[in-house]
XYZ file of C-alpha atoms in Angstrom:
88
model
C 27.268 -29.727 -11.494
C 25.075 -28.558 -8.581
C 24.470 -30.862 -5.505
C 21.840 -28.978 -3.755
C 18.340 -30.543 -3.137
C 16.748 -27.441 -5.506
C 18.454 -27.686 -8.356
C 15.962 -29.720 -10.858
C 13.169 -27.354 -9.766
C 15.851 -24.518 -10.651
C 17.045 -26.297 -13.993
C 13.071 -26.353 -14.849
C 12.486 -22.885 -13.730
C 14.868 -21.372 -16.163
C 13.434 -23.928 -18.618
C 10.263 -22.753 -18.355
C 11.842 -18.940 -18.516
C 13.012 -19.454 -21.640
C 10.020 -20.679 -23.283
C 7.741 -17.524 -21.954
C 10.490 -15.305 -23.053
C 10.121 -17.193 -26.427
C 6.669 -16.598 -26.122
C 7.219 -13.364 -26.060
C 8.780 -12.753 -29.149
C 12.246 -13.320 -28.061
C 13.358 -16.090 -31.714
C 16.588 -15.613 -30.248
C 15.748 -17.873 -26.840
C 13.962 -21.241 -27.753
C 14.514 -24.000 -25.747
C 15.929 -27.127 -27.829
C 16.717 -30.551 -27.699
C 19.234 -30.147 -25.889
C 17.559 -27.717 -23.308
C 15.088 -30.157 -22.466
C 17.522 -32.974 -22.189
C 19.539 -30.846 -19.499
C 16.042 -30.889 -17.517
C 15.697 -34.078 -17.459
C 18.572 -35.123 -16.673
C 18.323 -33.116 -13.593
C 15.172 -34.841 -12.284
C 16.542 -37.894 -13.631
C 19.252 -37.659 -11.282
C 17.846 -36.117 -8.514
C 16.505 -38.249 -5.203
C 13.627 -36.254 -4.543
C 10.165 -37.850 -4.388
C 8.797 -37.918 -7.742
C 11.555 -37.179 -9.280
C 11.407 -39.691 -11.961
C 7.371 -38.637 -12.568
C 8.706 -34.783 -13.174
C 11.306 -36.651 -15.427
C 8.606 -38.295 -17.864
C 6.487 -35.184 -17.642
C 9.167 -32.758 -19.297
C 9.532 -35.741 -21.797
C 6.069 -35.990 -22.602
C 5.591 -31.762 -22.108
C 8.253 -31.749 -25.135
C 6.709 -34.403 -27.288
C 3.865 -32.280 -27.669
C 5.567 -28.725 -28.500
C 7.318 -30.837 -30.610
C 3.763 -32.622 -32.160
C 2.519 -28.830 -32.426
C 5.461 -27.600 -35.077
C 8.326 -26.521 -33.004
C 11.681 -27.487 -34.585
C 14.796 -28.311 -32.789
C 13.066 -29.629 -29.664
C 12.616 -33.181 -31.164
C 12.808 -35.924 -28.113
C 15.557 -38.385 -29.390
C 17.078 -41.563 -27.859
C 18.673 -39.577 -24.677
C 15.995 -37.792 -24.259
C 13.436 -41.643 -23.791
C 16.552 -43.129 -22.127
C 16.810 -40.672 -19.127
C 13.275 -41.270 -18.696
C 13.950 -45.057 -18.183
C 16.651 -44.538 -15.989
C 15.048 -42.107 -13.466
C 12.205 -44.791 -13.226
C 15.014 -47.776 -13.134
């Protein structure tokens, strides 16, 4: 696990990669569930200013790919409870 200052806006970075490659045409790369989660997890535990409002924003950025047919990228419980603890 990384420890420098950077590495949610890294973590997101790639994130964000992965869904233009998608985008792309690449089926083979599509950010899931589990993708997301990693994100916000990293904002989640991260102590830079508005880190907990980056947090809910990938949440709410993957509720709607989600709302607009994309499988496998369904927010579940970790996914809401990350949220609350970056904000807690």
């Amino acid at each position: 696990r990384s420890r420098e200052n950077d590495a949610p806006k890294r973590a997101e970075a790639i994130l964000q990669h992965m869904e233009q490659l998608n985008q792309q045409g690449h089926e083979d790369i599509r950010p899931d569930t589990i993708s997301y989660n990693a994100v916000i997890n990293a904002w989640a535990k991260s102590r830079e200013k508005g880190a907990a409002q980056r947090a809910e924003a990938i949440l709410n950025h993957m509720v709607k790919v989600y709302e607009g047919g994309r499988e496998g990228c369904c927010p579940n419980t970790r996914s809401f409870n990350t949220v609350i603890d970056a904000w807690a």
